[in-house]
Backbone as XML, in Angstrom:
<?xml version="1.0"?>
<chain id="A" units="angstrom">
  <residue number="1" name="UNK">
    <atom name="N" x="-30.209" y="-6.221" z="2.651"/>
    <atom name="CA" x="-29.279" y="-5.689" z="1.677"/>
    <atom name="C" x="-28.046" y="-5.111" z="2.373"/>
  </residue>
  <residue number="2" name="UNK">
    <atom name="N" x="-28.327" y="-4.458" z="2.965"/>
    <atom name="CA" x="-27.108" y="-3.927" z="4.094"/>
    <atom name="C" x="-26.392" y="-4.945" z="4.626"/>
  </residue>
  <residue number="3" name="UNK">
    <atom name="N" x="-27.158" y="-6.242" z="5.121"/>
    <atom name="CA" x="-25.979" y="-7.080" z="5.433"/>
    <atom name="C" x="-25.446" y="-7.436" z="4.431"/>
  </residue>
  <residue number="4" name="UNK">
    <atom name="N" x="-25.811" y="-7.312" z="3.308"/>
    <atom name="CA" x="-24.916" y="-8.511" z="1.860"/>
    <atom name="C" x="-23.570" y="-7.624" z="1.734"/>
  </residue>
  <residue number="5" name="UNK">
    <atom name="N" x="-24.128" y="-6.252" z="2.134"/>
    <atom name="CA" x="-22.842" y="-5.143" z="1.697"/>
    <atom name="C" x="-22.270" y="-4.892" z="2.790"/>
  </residue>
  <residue number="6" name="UNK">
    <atom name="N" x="-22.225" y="-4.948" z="3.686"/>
    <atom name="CA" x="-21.108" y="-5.311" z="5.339"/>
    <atom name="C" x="-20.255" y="-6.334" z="5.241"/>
  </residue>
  <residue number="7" name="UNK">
    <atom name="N" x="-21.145" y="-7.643" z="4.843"/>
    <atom name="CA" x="-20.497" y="-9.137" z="4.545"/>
    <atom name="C" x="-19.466" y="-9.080" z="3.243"/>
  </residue>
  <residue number="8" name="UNK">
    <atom name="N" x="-19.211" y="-7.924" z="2.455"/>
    <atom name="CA" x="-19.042" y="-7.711" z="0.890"/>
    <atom name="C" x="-17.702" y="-6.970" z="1.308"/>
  </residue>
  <residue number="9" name="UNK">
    <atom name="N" x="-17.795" y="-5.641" z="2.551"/>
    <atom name="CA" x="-16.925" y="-5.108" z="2.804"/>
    <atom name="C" x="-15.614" y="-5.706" z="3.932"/>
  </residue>
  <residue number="10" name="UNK">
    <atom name="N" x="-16.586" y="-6.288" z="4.356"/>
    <atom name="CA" x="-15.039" y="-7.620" z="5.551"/>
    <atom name="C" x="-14.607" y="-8.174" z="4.554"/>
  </residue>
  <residue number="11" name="UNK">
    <atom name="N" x="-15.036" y="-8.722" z="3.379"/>
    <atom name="CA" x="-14.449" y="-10.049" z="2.900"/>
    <atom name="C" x="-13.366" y="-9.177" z="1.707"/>
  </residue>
  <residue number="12" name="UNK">
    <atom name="N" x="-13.656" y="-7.794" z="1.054"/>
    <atom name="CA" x="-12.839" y="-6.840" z="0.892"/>
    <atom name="C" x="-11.637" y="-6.703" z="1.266"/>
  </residue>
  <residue number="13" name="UNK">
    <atom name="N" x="-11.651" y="-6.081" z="2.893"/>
    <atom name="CA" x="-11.129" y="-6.080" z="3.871"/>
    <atom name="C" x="-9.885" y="-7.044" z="4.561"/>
  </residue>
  <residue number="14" name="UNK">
    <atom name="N" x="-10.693" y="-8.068" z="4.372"/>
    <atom name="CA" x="-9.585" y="-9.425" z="4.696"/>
    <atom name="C" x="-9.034" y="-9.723" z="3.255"/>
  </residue>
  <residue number="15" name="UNK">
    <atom name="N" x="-9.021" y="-9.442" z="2.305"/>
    <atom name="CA" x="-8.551" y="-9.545" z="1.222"/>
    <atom name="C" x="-7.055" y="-8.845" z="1.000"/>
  </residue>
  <residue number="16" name="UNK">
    <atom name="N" x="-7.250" y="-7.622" z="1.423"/>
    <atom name="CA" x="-6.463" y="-6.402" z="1.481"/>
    <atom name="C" x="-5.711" y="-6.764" z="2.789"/>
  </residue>
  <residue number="17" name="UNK">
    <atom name="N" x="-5.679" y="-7.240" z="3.870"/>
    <atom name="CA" x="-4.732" y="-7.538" z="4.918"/>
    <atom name="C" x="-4.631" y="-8.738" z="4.564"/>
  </residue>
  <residue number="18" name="UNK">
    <atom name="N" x="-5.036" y="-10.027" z="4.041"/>
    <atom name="CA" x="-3.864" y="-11.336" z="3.582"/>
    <atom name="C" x="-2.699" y="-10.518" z="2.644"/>
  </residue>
  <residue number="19" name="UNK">
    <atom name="N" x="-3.075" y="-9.815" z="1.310"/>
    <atom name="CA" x="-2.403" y="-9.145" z="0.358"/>
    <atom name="C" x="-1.107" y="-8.638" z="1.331"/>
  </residue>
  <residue number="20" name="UNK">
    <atom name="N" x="-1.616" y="-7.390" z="1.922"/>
    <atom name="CA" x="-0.262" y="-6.874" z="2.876"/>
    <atom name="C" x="0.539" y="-7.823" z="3.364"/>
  </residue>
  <residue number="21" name="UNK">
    <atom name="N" x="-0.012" y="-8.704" z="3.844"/>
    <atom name="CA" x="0.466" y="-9.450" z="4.996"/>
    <atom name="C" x="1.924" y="-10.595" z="4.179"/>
  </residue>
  <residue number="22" name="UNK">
    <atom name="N" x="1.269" y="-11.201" z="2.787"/>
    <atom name="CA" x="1.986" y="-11.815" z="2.097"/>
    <atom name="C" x="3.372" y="-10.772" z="1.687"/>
  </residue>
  <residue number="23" name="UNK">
    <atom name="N" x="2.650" y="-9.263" z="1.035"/>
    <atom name="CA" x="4.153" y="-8.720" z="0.737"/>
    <atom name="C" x="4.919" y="-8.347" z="1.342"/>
  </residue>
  <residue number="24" name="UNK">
    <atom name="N" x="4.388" y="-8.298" z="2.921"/>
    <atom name="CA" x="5.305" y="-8.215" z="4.401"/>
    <atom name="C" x="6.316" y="-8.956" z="4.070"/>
  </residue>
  <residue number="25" name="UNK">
    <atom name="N" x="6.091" y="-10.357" z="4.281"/>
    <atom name="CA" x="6.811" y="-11.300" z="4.418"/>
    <atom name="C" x="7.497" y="-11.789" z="3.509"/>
  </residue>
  <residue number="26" name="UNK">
    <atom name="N" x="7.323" y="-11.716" z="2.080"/>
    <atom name="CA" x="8.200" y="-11.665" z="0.876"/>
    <atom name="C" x="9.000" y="-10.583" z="0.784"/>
  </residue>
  <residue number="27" name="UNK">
    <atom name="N" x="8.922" y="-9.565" z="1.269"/>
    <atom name="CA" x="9.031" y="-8.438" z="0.649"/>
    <atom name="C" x="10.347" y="-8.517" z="1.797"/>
  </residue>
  <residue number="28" name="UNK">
    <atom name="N" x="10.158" y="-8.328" z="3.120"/>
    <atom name="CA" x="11.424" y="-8.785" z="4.275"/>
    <atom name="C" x="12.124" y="-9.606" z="3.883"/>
  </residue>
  <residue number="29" name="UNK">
    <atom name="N" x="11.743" y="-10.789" z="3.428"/>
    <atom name="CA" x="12.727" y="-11.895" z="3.170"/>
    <atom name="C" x="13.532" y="-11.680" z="1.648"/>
  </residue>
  <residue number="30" name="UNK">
    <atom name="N" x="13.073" y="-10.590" z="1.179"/>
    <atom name="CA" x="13.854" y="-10.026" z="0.004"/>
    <atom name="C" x="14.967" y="-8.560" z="0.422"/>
  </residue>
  <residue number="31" name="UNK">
    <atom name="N" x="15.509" y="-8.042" z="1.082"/>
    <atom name="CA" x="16.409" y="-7.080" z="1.398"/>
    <atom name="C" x="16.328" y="-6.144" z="0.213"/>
  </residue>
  <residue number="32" name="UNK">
    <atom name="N" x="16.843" y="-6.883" z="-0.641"/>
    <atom name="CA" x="16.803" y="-5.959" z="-1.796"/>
    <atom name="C" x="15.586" y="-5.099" z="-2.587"/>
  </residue>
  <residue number="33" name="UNK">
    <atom name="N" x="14.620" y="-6.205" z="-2.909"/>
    <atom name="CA" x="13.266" y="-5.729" z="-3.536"/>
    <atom name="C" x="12.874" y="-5.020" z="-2.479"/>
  </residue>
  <residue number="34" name="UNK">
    <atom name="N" x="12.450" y="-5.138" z="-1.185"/>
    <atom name="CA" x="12.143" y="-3.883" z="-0.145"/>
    <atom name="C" x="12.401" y="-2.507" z="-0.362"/>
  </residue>
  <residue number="35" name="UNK">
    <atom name="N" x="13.807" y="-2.676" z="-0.237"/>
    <atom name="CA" x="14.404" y="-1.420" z="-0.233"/>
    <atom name="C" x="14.107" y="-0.750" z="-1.493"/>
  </residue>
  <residue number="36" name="UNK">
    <atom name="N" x="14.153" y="-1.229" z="-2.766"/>
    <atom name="CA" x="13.594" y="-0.783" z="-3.660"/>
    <atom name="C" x="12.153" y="0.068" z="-3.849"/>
  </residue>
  <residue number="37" name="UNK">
    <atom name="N" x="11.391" y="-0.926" z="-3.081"/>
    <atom name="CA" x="10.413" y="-0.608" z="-3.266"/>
    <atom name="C" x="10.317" y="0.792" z="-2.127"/>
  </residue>
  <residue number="38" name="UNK">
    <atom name="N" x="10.772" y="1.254" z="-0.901"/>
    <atom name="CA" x="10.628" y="1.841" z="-0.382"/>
    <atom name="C" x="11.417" y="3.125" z="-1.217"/>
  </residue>
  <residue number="39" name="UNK">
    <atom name="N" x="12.359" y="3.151" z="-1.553"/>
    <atom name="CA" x="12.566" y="3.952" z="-2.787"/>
    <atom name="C" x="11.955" y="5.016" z="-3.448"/>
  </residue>
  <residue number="40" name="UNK">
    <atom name="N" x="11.518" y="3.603" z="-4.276"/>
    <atom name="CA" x="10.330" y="4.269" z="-4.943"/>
    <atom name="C" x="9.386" y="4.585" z="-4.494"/>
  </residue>
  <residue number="41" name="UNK">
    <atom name="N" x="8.943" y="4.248" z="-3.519"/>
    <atom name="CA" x="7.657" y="5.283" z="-2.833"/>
    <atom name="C" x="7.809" y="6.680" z="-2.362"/>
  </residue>
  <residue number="42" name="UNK">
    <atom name="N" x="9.346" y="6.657" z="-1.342"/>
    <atom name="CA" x="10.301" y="7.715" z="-1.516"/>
    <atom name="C" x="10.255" y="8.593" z="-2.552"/>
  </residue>
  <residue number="43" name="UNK">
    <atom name="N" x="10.548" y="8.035" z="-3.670"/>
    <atom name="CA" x="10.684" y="9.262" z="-5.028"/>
    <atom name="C" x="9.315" y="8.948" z="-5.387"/>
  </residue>
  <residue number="44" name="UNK">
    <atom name="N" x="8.200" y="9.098" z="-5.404"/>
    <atom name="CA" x="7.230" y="9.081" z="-5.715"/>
    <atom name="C" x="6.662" y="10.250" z="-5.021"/>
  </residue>
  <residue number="45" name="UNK">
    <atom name="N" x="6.678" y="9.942" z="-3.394"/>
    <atom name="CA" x="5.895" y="11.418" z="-2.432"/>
    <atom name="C" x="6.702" y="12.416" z="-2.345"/>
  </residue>
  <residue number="46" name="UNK">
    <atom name="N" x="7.790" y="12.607" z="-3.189"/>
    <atom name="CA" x="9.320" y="13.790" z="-2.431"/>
    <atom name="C" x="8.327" y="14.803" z="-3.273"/>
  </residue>
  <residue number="47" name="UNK">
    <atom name="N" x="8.681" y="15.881" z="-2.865"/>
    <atom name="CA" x="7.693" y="16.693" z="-3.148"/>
    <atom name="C" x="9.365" y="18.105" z="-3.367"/>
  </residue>
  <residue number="48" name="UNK">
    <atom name="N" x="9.462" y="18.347" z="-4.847"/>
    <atom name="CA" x="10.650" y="19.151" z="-5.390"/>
    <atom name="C" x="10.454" y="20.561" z="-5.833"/>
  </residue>
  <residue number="49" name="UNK">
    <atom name="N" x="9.422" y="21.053" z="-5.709"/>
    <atom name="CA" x="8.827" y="22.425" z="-5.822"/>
    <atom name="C" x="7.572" y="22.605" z="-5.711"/>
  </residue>
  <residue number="50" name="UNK">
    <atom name="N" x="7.269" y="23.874" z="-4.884"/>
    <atom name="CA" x="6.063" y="23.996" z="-4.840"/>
    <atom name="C" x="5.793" y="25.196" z="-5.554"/>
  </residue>
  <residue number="51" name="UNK">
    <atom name="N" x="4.192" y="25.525" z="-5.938"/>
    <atom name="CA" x="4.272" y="26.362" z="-7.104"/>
    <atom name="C" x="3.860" y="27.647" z="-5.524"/>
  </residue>
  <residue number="52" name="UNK">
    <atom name="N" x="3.808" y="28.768" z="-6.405"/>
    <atom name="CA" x="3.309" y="30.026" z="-5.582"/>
    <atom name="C" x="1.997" y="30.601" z="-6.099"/>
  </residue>
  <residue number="53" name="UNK">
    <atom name="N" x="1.347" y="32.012" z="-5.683"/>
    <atom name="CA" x="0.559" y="31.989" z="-6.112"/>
    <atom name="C" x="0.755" y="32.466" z="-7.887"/>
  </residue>
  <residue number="54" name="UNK">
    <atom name="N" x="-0.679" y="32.520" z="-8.337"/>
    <atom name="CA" x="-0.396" y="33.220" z="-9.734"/>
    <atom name="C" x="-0.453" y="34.416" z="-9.693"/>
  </residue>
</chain>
């Protein structure tokens, strides 16, 4: 059983690095959509106040 779920988690795994790997390379060969997207990840983690205590 453990191997079915090792064999379950590589194939996961390699799933998730083809994925990256494709929007690498679309994503470079797009200038624009990149930058966008870095952007928005940008305004997504900016972090604009922090609270204090109560």
């Amino acid at each position: 059983m453990k191997e079915l779920i090792d064999s379950l988690n590589d194939e996961e795994l390699l799933c998730k690095q083809k994925s990256r790997a494709k929007w690498n390379k679309e994503g470079d060969c797009n200038t624009k959509f990149f930058h966008e997207i870095v952007k928005g990840r940008d305004h997504i983690n900016h972090i604009t106040e922090m609270e204090g205590p109560s």
